[in-house]
Amino acid sequence: MAAPTYSTCPSCFLSSKSSFVGFKRTNFGFESGLRGKPVKWECLSLRYGGNTGGGVLERLQQWKEQKKRWEVRCTAEGIERGMLIGRRGREESKVSVPERFKVVALMACVMCLCNADRVVMSVAIVPLAAKHGWSNSFLGIVQSSFLWGYIFSSLVGGALIDRYGGKRVIAAGVILWSLATLLTPWAANHSTVCLLAVRAFFGLAEGVALPSMNTLLSRWFPNHERATAVGLSMAGFHLGNVAGLLLTPIMLSSIGITGPFILFSSLGLLWLTMWTNGVTNDPRENYFISKSELRLIQAGKADSPVNDGKLPPISLLLSKLPTWAIILANVTNNWGYFVLLSWMPVYFKTVFNVNLKQAAWFSAVPWGTMAISGYIAGATSDYLIKAGFSLTLVRKIMQSIGFIGPGVSLLCLNYANTPVSAAVLITVALSLSSFSQAGFLLNMQDIAPQYAGFLHGISNSAGTLAAIISTIGTGYFVQWLGSFQAFLTLTAMLYFLTAIFWNLFATGERVF
C-alpha cells in the first residue's frame, strides 16, 4: 500500500495572495487564518500517492512540535500542559522568592528580637543599679536571673519541638517573652524579688528559640545549604545585640526606662502575625512551595526516621563521647558569650570610665562584625562540604577556629590600654567565636537527627548553668580582685581545653 500523502483543494486557497497570513497560538491549539479569515480545513483531503500539499502539513507539524516543546518547558517550570490549574499553578508561573528563603528571613528577624530583648536589660541595668544602689555582686545576680528559667526551658522545649515542631513552640515563646519584656520595668520599680521572677520567666520563654531554629532549618534546607542558613539566622541574633545596645541608651534618655521595653515587645507581636501564616514545620506541608524547590530540599538531605514522640534514654545519649563533645562545647561557648554579653557595658565603664552611650557603641561594634563572620563561617563550611571534605573534618575545623581564636584574644585583652584597643580585641574574639555555629551547633543534627531538639536541650541546659556561674562569678571576681583580668584568663583556658576535647572525640557521622 502506498504511503499516505496529503493534498488540498486548490479552490480553497486561490486568491490574490494565495498564502497563509499566520497562525496564532491559543491555550488549546492553533488557529489559522487567511487575511484574518479562518481557513476551510474541511477542504483538506487524504490521498494515497502523490505529494501535493505536503508543505502545508510540514509547517503544521513544525508548529505542533514547537507547541509541544513549549508545553514541556513550561511544565518544568511548574506549569502543567500550558494551563494554570489551581492556586499553586498560578504561584509557580511567577518568578518568586523560594519559600525556604522566606523561612530563614523570618527566623533571622525573630532571633534578632530574641537577643535585643536580652540586651535591653544589660544596658538599662546601669541606671537601675544607680537608682536602687545595687552592688556589683547583686548586679550579677540580676543579670543571671534570665538564665534561671532558660536552663529549664531548653530541655523541655527541645522535647516539645521534636514532637510538635518548631513553628508552634517558637510562636508560643515569642508571646511569652514579649509579655515578660513589657512587664520588666514595672517589676523593677515594684521590688527586686518581682524583677528576678519576671526575668526568670523571660528566660523560660526564650529557651526554645535556638532549638526551634536548629530543627526548622534542618528540615527546610538541604545539607549543603544548612550552615549558611544557620549563619544568616544567627546573624540576625547578633544584630539583635547591636539594635539593643544602640537603641536602648537613646530611648532611656528620651523616653525613660519603659521606652525600649515597650518597643521590642511590640515588635515581637508584630513578627508573630507574619510567622503564623508564612511558615510550616516541614516544606512538604507548605502549600506555596514549588515542586522544583521541594525536590531540591529532599534530594539534599538523608532520610531521617520519623520521631514517635518518645524521649530517647538519657543514659544512651550520655554514653557516647560525641555527645559530651557537644555538651562541653556548649558549656564553653555559653560561658564566654554571656560574660561578654552581660558585662561589656560595665567593663568599658569600669575599666576605661566611658559614659553609657560610648560604652554602648564600643559594645555594639563586636556584635555587628560577629553577624558578618557568622555568615562567612556558614558559607565556608558549606563550600568545604561541597568540595568533598568530610563532615567530621569540617566540623572540627570550624569549632577549632571558634574556640582557639577567642581564647587568644581574651588573653591579649588583659593588656589593652585604651577602649579602642579593647574593642578591637573583643571584636576579634566574638567574630571568631561565631565559627562555632558551623561546629557544635550543627553537629547535633549530624549525630542525632531524630532527637536533635532533645539533645540541644540537654547541651543548652548545661551551657546555661555554665552561663549562670560565669555571669555571677564575674561580678564576684571583679568585686574581690578589683579587675576583670583573672576571669578573662580563666575563660581563655577553658576555650583551649574544650578545643582539645572536641578534636579528639567529635564526629560528623550519625551516632543515634
Coordinates of C-alpha atoms in Angstrom, one line a residue:
M1 CA 0.0 0.0 0.0
A2 CA 1.4 3.4 -0.9
A3 CA 2.4 5.8 1.8
P4 CA -0.3 8.4 2.5
T5 CA 0.2 11.9 1.3
Y6 CA -2.0 14.9 1.7
S7 CA -3.3 17.3 -0.9
T8 CA -5.5 20.4 -0.6
C9 CA -8.4 21.6 -2.6
P10 CA -6.9 24.4 -4.8
S11 CA -10.1 26.4 -4.7
C12 CA -9.8 26.8 -1.0
F13 CA -6.6 28.8 -1.3
L14 CA -7.0 30.7 -4.6
S15 CA -6.8 34.4 -4.0
S16 CA -4.6 37.4 -5.0
K17 CA -2.3 36.3 -2.2
S18 CA -2.6 32.6 -2.0
S19 CA -0.6 32.0 1.2
F20 CA -1.2 31.7 5.0
V21 CA -1.2 35.1 6.7
G22 CA -0.2 33.5 10.0
F23 CA -1.1 31.3 12.9
K24 CA -2.0 32.4 16.4
R25 CA -1.5 30.3 19.4
T26 CA -4.3 29.6 21.9
N27 CA -4.4 27.6 25.1
F28 CA -6.0 24.7 23.4
G29 CA -4.3 24.6 20.0
F30 CA -3.6 26.7 16.9
E31 CA -5.9 28.7 14.8
S32 CA -5.0 29.7 11.3
G33 CA -6.4 32.5 9.2
L34 CA -6.2 33.8 5.6
R35 CA -6.3 37.6 5.7
G36 CA -7.8 37.3 9.1
K37 CA -10.4 34.8 8.0
P38 CA -10.5 31.1 9.0
V39 CA -9.1 28.6 6.6
K40 CA -11.6 26.0 5.4
W41 CA -9.8 23.0 6.9
E42 CA -12.7 20.7 5.8
C43 CA -11.3 21.0 2.2
L44 CA -8.2 19.0 3.2
S45 CA -8.4 15.6 1.6
L46 CA -6.4 12.4 2.1
R47 CA -4.9 10.6 -0.9
Y48 CA -2.6 7.7 -1.4
G49 CA 0.1 8.6 -3.8
G50 CA 1.3 12.0 -4.9
N51 CA 2.9 14.7 -2.7
T52 CA 0.7 17.8 -3.3
G53 CA 0.1 20.0 -0.3
G54 CA 3.0 18.4 1.7
G55 CA 4.5 21.8 2.5
V56 CA 1.4 22.9 4.4
L57 CA 1.3 19.9 6.6
E58 CA 5.0 20.1 7.2
R59 CA 4.6 23.6 8.5
L60 CA 1.7 22.5 10.7
Q61 CA 3.8 19.6 12.1
Q62 CA 6.6 22.0 12.9
W63 CA 4.2 24.3 14.8
K64 CA 2.8 21.3 16.7
E65 CA 6.4 20.3 17.7
Q66 CA 7.1 23.8 18.8
K67 CA 3.9 23.8 20.8
K68 CA 4.9 20.5 22.5
R69 CA 8.4 21.8 23.4
W70 CA 6.8 24.9 24.8
E71 CA 4.5 22.8 27.0
V72 CA 7.3 20.6 28.2
R73 CA 9.4 23.6 29.1
C74 CA 6.6 25.3 31.0
T75 CA 5.8 22.0 32.8
A76 CA 9.4 22.0 34.1
E77 CA 8.8 25.5 35.4
G78 CA 5.7 24.4 37.3
I79 CA 3.0 25.0 34.6
E80 CA 1.5 21.7 33.6
R81 CA 0.5 21.3 29.9
G82 CA 0.4 25.0 29.3
M83 CA -2.7 25.5 31.5
L84 CA -2.7 27.0 35.0
I85 CA -5.0 24.9 37.2
G86 CA -5.4 25.9 40.8
R87 CA -3.7 28.3 43.2
R88 CA -0.3 26.6 43.3
G89 CA -0.1 26.7 39.5
R90 CA -0.6 30.4 39.5
E91 CA 2.1 30.8 42.1
E92 CA 4.6 28.7 40.2
S93 CA 4.1 30.6 37.0
K94 CA 5.6 33.7 38.6
V95 CA 9.2 34.4 39.4
S96 CA 9.2 34.5 43.2
V97 CA 11.4 34.1 46.2
P98 CA 11.9 30.5 47.2
E99 CA 9.9 29.6 50.3
R100 CA 13.0 28.4 52.2
F101 CA 14.5 31.9 51.9
K102 CA 11.3 33.4 53.4
V103 CA 11.7 30.9 56.3
V104 CA 15.2 31.9 57.0
A105 CA 14.4 35.6 56.7
L106 CA 11.6 35.4 59.3
M107 CA 13.9 33.2 61.5
A108 CA 16.6 35.9 61.4
C109 CA 14.1 38.5 62.4
V110 CA 12.9 36.6 65.4
M111 CA 16.4 35.8 66.5
C112 CA 17.2 39.5 66.3
L113 CA 14.3 40.3 68.6
C114 CA 15.2 37.4 70.9
N115 CA 18.7 38.9 71.6
A116 CA 17.6 42.5 71.5
D117 CA 15.1 41.8 74.4
R118 CA 18.0 40.3 76.4
V119 CA 20.4 43.2 75.8
V120 CA 17.9 45.9 76.8
M121 CA 18.4 44.8 80.4
S122 CA 22.2 44.8 80.1
V123 CA 22.1 48.5 79.3
A124 CA 19.1 49.5 81.4
I125 CA 20.7 47.8 84.5
V126 CA 23.3 50.7 84.8
P127 CA 20.7 53.4 85.6
L128 CA 18.7 50.9 87.6
A129 CA 21.7 50.0 89.7
A130 CA 22.4 53.7 90.4
K131 CA 18.8 54.3 91.3
H132 CA 18.5 51.3 93.7
G133 CA 22.0 51.2 95.0
W134 CA 22.9 47.7 93.8
S135 CA 26.4 46.3 94.3
N136 CA 28.4 44.6 91.6
S137 CA 27.7 41.2 93.1
F138 CA 24.0 41.7 93.2
L139 CA 24.1 43.2 89.7
G140 CA 25.5 39.8 88.6
I141 CA 22.6 38.0 90.2
V142 CA 20.1 40.2 88.4
Q143 CA 21.9 39.6 85.1
S144 CA 21.9 35.9 85.7
S145 CA 18.2 35.7 86.7
F146 CA 17.3 35.4 83.0
L147 CA 19.2 32.1 82.9
W148 CA 17.3 30.6 85.8
G149 CA 14.3 30.0 83.6
Y150 CA 16.3 29.5 80.4
I151 CA 18.0 26.4 81.9
F152 CA 14.7 24.5 82.3
S153 CA 13.0 25.5 79.0
S154 CA 15.9 24.4 76.9
L155 CA 15.4 20.8 77.9
V156 CA 11.6 20.8 77.9
G157 CA 11.4 23.0 74.8
G158 CA 13.7 20.6 72.9
A159 CA 11.5 17.7 73.6
L160 CA 8.3 19.6 72.6
I161 CA 10.0 20.7 69.4
D162 CA 10.8 17.1 68.5
R163 CA 7.2 16.2 69.0
Y164 CA 5.2 19.2 67.8
G165 CA 7.6 21.0 65.5
G166 CA 9.4 24.3 65.8
K167 CA 6.8 26.6 64.4
R168 CA 4.2 26.4 67.2
V169 CA 6.8 26.2 70.0
I170 CA 8.7 29.3 69.0
A171 CA 5.5 31.2 68.4
A172 CA 4.4 30.5 72.0
G173 CA 7.8 31.5 73.2
V174 CA 7.6 34.9 71.4
I175 CA 4.2 35.6 73.0
L176 CA 5.5 34.8 76.5
W177 CA 8.9 36.6 76.3
S178 CA 7.3 39.7 74.7
L179 CA 4.9 39.9 77.7
A180 CA 7.8 39.4 80.1
T181 CA 9.8 42.2 78.4
L182 CA 6.8 44.6 78.7
L183 CA 6.5 43.8 82.4
T184 CA 10.2 44.2 83.3
P185 CA 10.3 48.0 84.1
W186 CA 7.1 47.7 86.2
A187 CA 8.7 44.7 88.1
A188 CA 12.0 46.7 88.7
N189 CA 10.0 49.5 90.3
H190 CA 7.9 47.2 92.4
S191 CA 10.6 45.1 94.1
T192 CA 13.8 43.2 93.4
V193 CA 12.1 39.9 94.0
C194 CA 9.4 40.7 91.4
L195 CA 12.1 41.7 89.0
L196 CA 14.0 38.4 89.4
A197 CA 10.8 36.5 88.9
V198 CA 9.9 38.3 85.7
R199 CA 13.4 37.9 84.3
A200 CA 13.4 34.2 85.1
F201 CA 10.0 33.9 83.3
F202 CA 11.6 35.8 80.4
G203 CA 14.4 33.3 80.2
L204 CA 11.9 30.4 80.4
A205 CA 10.2 31.7 77.3
E206 CA 13.4 32.4 75.3
G207 CA 14.9 29.0 75.9
V208 CA 13.0 27.5 73.0
A209 CA 14.4 29.9 70.3
L210 CA 17.7 28.2 69.4
P211 CA 16.4 24.6 69.4
S212 CA 13.4 25.7 67.2
M213 CA 15.7 27.5 64.8
N214 CA 18.0 24.4 64.5
T215 CA 15.2 22.0 63.9
L216 CA 13.2 24.1 61.4
L217 CA 16.3 25.0 59.3
S218 CA 17.4 21.3 59.2
R219 CA 14.0 20.5 57.7
W220 CA 13.8 23.4 55.3
F221 CA 17.4 23.3 53.9
P222 CA 19.5 20.6 52.2
N223 CA 22.7 19.7 54.0
H224 CA 24.9 21.7 51.7
E225 CA 23.0 24.9 52.5
R226 CA 22.2 24.3 56.2
A227 CA 25.3 26.0 57.6
T228 CA 24.7 29.2 55.5
A229 CA 21.0 29.2 56.7
V230 CA 22.1 28.9 60.3
G231 CA 24.7 31.6 59.7
L232 CA 22.0 34.0 58.3
S233 CA 19.7 33.3 61.3
M234 CA 22.5 33.8 63.8
A235 CA 23.5 37.0 62.0
G236 CA 20.0 38.3 63.0
F237 CA 20.7 37.0 66.5
H238 CA 23.9 39.0 66.8
L239 CA 22.4 42.1 65.1
G240 CA 19.8 42.0 67.9
N241 CA 22.7 42.9 70.2
V242 CA 23.6 45.8 68.0
A243 CA 20.0 47.0 68.0
G244 CA 19.6 46.6 71.7
L245 CA 22.9 48.3 72.6
L246 CA 22.4 51.3 70.3
L247 CA 18.7 52.0 70.7
T248 CA 18.3 51.4 74.4
P249 CA 20.5 54.3 75.6
I250 CA 18.8 56.7 73.1
M251 CA 15.3 55.7 74.4
L252 CA 16.4 55.7 78.0
S253 CA 17.5 59.3 77.7
S254 CA 14.5 60.5 75.7
I255 CA 11.5 58.4 76.9
G256 CA 12.7 56.7 80.1
I257 CA 13.2 53.2 81.3
T258 CA 9.9 51.9 79.9
G259 CA 10.7 53.0 76.3
P260 CA 12.9 50.3 74.9
F261 CA 10.9 47.5 76.7
I262 CA 7.7 48.7 75.1
L263 CA 9.4 49.0 71.6
F264 CA 10.9 45.5 71.5
S265 CA 7.8 43.7 73.0
S266 CA 5.6 45.3 70.3
L267 CA 7.9 44.2 67.5
G268 CA 7.7 40.6 68.8
L269 CA 3.9 40.6 68.5
L270 CA 4.1 42.2 65.0
W271 CA 6.5 39.4 63.9
L272 CA 4.1 36.8 65.1
T273 CA 1.4 37.9 62.6
M274 CA 3.7 37.2 59.7
W275 CA 5.0 33.9 61.2
T276 CA 1.6 32.3 61.8
N277 CA 0.6 32.1 58.1
G278 CA 4.0 32.2 56.5
V279 CA 5.8 29.1 57.8
T280 CA 5.2 25.4 58.2
N281 CA 7.1 22.8 60.2
D282 CA 8.0 20.8 57.1
P283 CA 8.4 22.0 53.5
R284 CA 6.1 19.1 52.4
E285 CA 3.3 20.8 54.3
N286 CA 3.7 24.1 52.6
Y287 CA 1.0 25.0 50.0
F288 CA 3.1 27.6 48.2
I289 CA 6.4 25.8 47.7
S290 CA 7.2 24.8 44.1
K291 CA 7.8 21.2 43.1
S292 CA 11.4 22.0 41.9
E293 CA 12.3 23.6 45.3
L294 CA 10.8 20.7 47.2
R295 CA 12.8 18.3 45.1
L296 CA 16.0 20.3 45.8
I297 CA 15.4 20.2 49.5
Q298 CA 14.6 16.5 49.6
A299 CA 17.4 15.5 47.4
G300 CA 20.0 17.4 49.5
K301 CA 19.4 15.5 52.8
A302 CA 19.3 12.0 54.0
D303 CA 16.0 10.5 55.1
S304 CA 15.6 10.6 58.9
P305 CA 13.3 8.3 60.8
V306 CA 10.1 9.8 62.0
N307 CA 10.1 10.7 65.7
D308 CA 7.5 8.6 67.5
G309 CA 7.1 11.2 70.3
K310 CA 9.0 9.2 72.8
L311 CA 12.1 10.6 74.5
P312 CA 15.3 8.6 74.0
P313 CA 17.0 7.2 77.0
I314 CA 19.2 9.9 78.5
S315 CA 21.7 7.2 79.6
L316 CA 22.1 6.2 75.9
L317 CA 22.8 9.8 74.8
L318 CA 25.3 10.4 77.6
S319 CA 27.1 7.1 76.9
K320 CA 28.7 8.4 73.8
L321 CA 31.8 10.8 73.7
P322 CA 30.5 12.8 70.7
T323 CA 27.6 13.8 72.9
W324 CA 29.9 15.0 75.6
A325 CA 31.9 16.9 73.0
I326 CA 28.8 18.8 72.1
I327 CA 27.8 19.4 75.7
L328 CA 31.3 20.7 76.7
A329 CA 31.4 22.9 73.6
N330 CA 28.0 24.4 74.5
V331 CA 29.2 25.0 78.1
T332 CA 32.3 26.8 76.9
N333 CA 30.6 28.8 74.3
N334 CA 27.9 30.0 76.7
W335 CA 30.4 30.7 79.4
G336 CA 32.4 33.2 77.2
Y337 CA 29.3 34.5 75.4
F338 CA 27.3 35.5 78.4
V339 CA 30.3 37.0 80.2
L340 CA 30.8 39.4 77.2
L341 CA 27.1 40.0 76.6
S342 CA 26.2 40.8 80.2
W343 CA 29.4 42.7 81.3
M344 CA 30.7 44.6 78.3
P345 CA 28.9 47.9 79.0
V346 CA 30.0 47.6 82.7
Y347 CA 33.5 46.6 81.6
F348 CA 34.0 49.7 79.4
K349 CA 32.5 52.0 82.1
T350 CA 34.6 50.5 85.0
V351 CA 38.0 49.9 83.2
F352 CA 38.0 52.9 80.9
N353 CA 35.5 55.2 82.6
V354 CA 33.4 55.9 79.4
N355 CA 29.8 57.0 79.7
L356 CA 26.8 54.8 79.0
K357 CA 26.3 55.9 75.3
Q358 CA 30.0 55.4 74.5
A359 CA 30.0 52.1 76.2
A360 CA 27.1 51.0 74.1
W361 CA 28.9 51.9 70.9
F362 CA 32.1 50.1 72.0
S363 CA 29.9 47.1 72.9
A364 CA 27.8 47.1 69.7
V365 CA 30.6 47.0 67.2
P366 CA 31.8 43.5 68.0
W367 CA 28.3 42.1 67.7
G368 CA 27.9 43.7 64.3
T369 CA 31.0 42.1 63.0
M370 CA 30.0 38.8 64.6
A371 CA 26.9 38.8 62.4
I372 CA 29.1 39.0 59.3
S373 CA 31.6 36.5 60.4
G374 CA 28.9 34.0 61.3
Y375 CA 27.6 34.1 57.7
I376 CA 31.1 33.7 56.4
A377 CA 31.6 30.7 58.7
G378 CA 28.4 29.1 57.4
A379 CA 29.2 29.8 53.7
T380 CA 32.8 28.4 54.2
S381 CA 31.5 25.3 55.8
D382 CA 29.0 24.6 53.0
Y383 CA 31.8 25.3 50.4
L384 CA 34.1 22.7 52.1
I385 CA 31.4 20.1 52.2
K386 CA 30.6 20.6 48.5
A387 CA 34.3 20.4 47.7
G388 CA 34.4 16.9 49.2
F389 CA 35.8 17.4 52.7
S390 CA 34.4 15.0 55.2
L391 CA 31.7 16.4 57.5
T392 CA 33.8 15.4 60.6
L393 CA 36.8 17.4 59.4
V394 CA 34.7 20.5 58.5
R395 CA 33.0 20.5 62.0
K396 CA 36.4 20.2 63.7
I397 CA 38.0 23.0 61.6
M398 CA 35.1 25.4 62.3
Q399 CA 35.0 24.6 66.0
S400 CA 38.7 25.0 66.4
I401 CA 38.6 28.4 65.0
G402 CA 35.6 29.2 67.2
F403 CA 37.5 28.4 70.4
I404 CA 41.2 29.0 69.9
G405 CA 40.6 32.4 68.3
P406 CA 38.6 33.8 71.2
G407 CA 40.9 32.3 73.8
V408 CA 44.0 34.1 72.3
S409 CA 42.0 37.3 72.0
L410 CA 40.9 37.3 75.6
L411 CA 44.4 36.7 76.8
C412 CA 45.5 39.8 74.8
L413 CA 42.6 41.8 76.2
N414 CA 44.3 41.8 79.6
Y415 CA 47.0 44.1 78.1
A416 CA 44.6 46.6 76.4
N417 CA 45.3 50.1 77.5
T418 CA 42.6 52.0 75.6
P419 CA 38.9 51.5 74.9
V420 CA 39.6 51.3 71.2
S421 CA 42.2 48.5 71.5
A422 CA 39.9 46.7 73.9
A423 CA 37.0 47.0 71.5
V424 CA 39.2 45.6 68.7
L425 CA 40.2 42.5 70.7
I426 CA 36.7 41.9 71.8
T427 CA 35.6 42.2 68.2
V428 CA 38.1 39.6 67.1
A429 CA 37.1 37.3 70.0
L430 CA 33.4 37.4 69.2
S431 CA 33.9 37.3 65.4
L432 CA 35.9 34.1 65.6
S433 CA 33.6 32.6 68.2
S434 CA 30.8 32.7 65.6
F435 CA 32.5 29.8 63.8
S436 CA 31.1 27.6 66.5
Q437 CA 27.7 28.0 64.7
A438 CA 29.1 25.8 61.9
G439 CA 30.7 23.5 64.6
F440 CA 28.8 22.1 67.6
L441 CA 25.5 23.9 66.8
L442 CA 25.1 22.0 63.6
N443 CA 26.7 18.8 64.9
M444 CA 23.5 17.9 66.9
Q445 CA 21.6 17.3 63.7
D446 CA 24.6 15.3 62.4
I447 CA 24.9 12.7 65.2
A448 CA 21.2 12.5 66.3
P449 CA 18.8 13.9 63.6
Q450 CA 15.8 12.1 65.3
Y451 CA 16.5 13.6 68.7
A452 CA 18.3 16.8 67.8
G453 CA 15.9 19.0 69.7
F454 CA 16.2 17.0 72.9
L455 CA 20.0 16.8 72.6
H456 CA 20.1 20.6 72.0
G457 CA 18.0 20.9 75.2
I458 CA 20.4 18.8 77.3
S459 CA 23.5 20.6 76.0
N460 CA 21.9 24.0 76.2
S461 CA 20.8 23.4 79.8
A462 CA 24.4 22.5 80.7
G463 CA 25.6 25.6 78.9
T464 CA 23.1 27.8 80.6
L465 CA 24.3 26.5 84.0
A466 CA 27.8 27.5 83.0
A467 CA 26.5 30.9 81.9
I468 CA 24.9 31.5 85.3
I469 CA 28.1 30.6 87.0
S470 CA 30.2 32.8 84.8
T471 CA 27.8 35.8 84.9
I472 CA 27.6 35.7 88.7
G473 CA 31.3 34.7 89.1
T474 CA 32.4 37.7 87.0
G475 CA 30.7 40.1 89.5
Y476 CA 32.3 38.4 92.5
F477 CA 35.7 38.3 90.9
V478 CA 35.6 42.0 89.9
Q479 CA 34.4 42.9 93.4
W480 CA 37.0 40.6 95.1
L481 CA 40.1 41.4 92.9
G482 CA 39.1 44.8 91.5
S483 CA 39.7 43.8 87.9
F484 CA 38.4 41.6 85.0
Q485 CA 41.9 40.1 84.3
A486 CA 41.7 36.9 86.3
F487 CA 38.3 35.9 84.9
L488 CA 39.3 36.7 81.3
T489 CA 42.3 34.4 81.7
L490 CA 40.2 31.6 83.2
T491 CA 37.8 31.9 80.3
A492 CA 40.6 31.7 77.8
M493 CA 42.0 28.5 79.4
L494 CA 38.5 26.9 79.2
Y495 CA 38.4 27.7 75.5
F496 CA 41.7 25.9 74.9
L497 CA 40.9 22.8 76.9
T498 CA 37.5 22.3 75.2
A499 CA 39.1 22.7 71.7
I500 CA 41.4 19.8 72.5
F501 CA 38.5 17.6 73.7
W502 CA 36.4 18.5 70.6
N503 CA 39.1 17.5 68.2
L504 CA 39.6 14.2 70.0
F505 CA 36.0 13.0 70.2
A506 CA 33.7 14.9 67.9
T507 CA 32.3 13.3 64.7
G508 CA 30.1 14.3 61.8
E509 CA 28.8 10.7 61.4
R510 CA 25.4 9.7 62.7
V511 CA 25.6 8.1 66.2
F512 CA 21.9 7.8 67.2

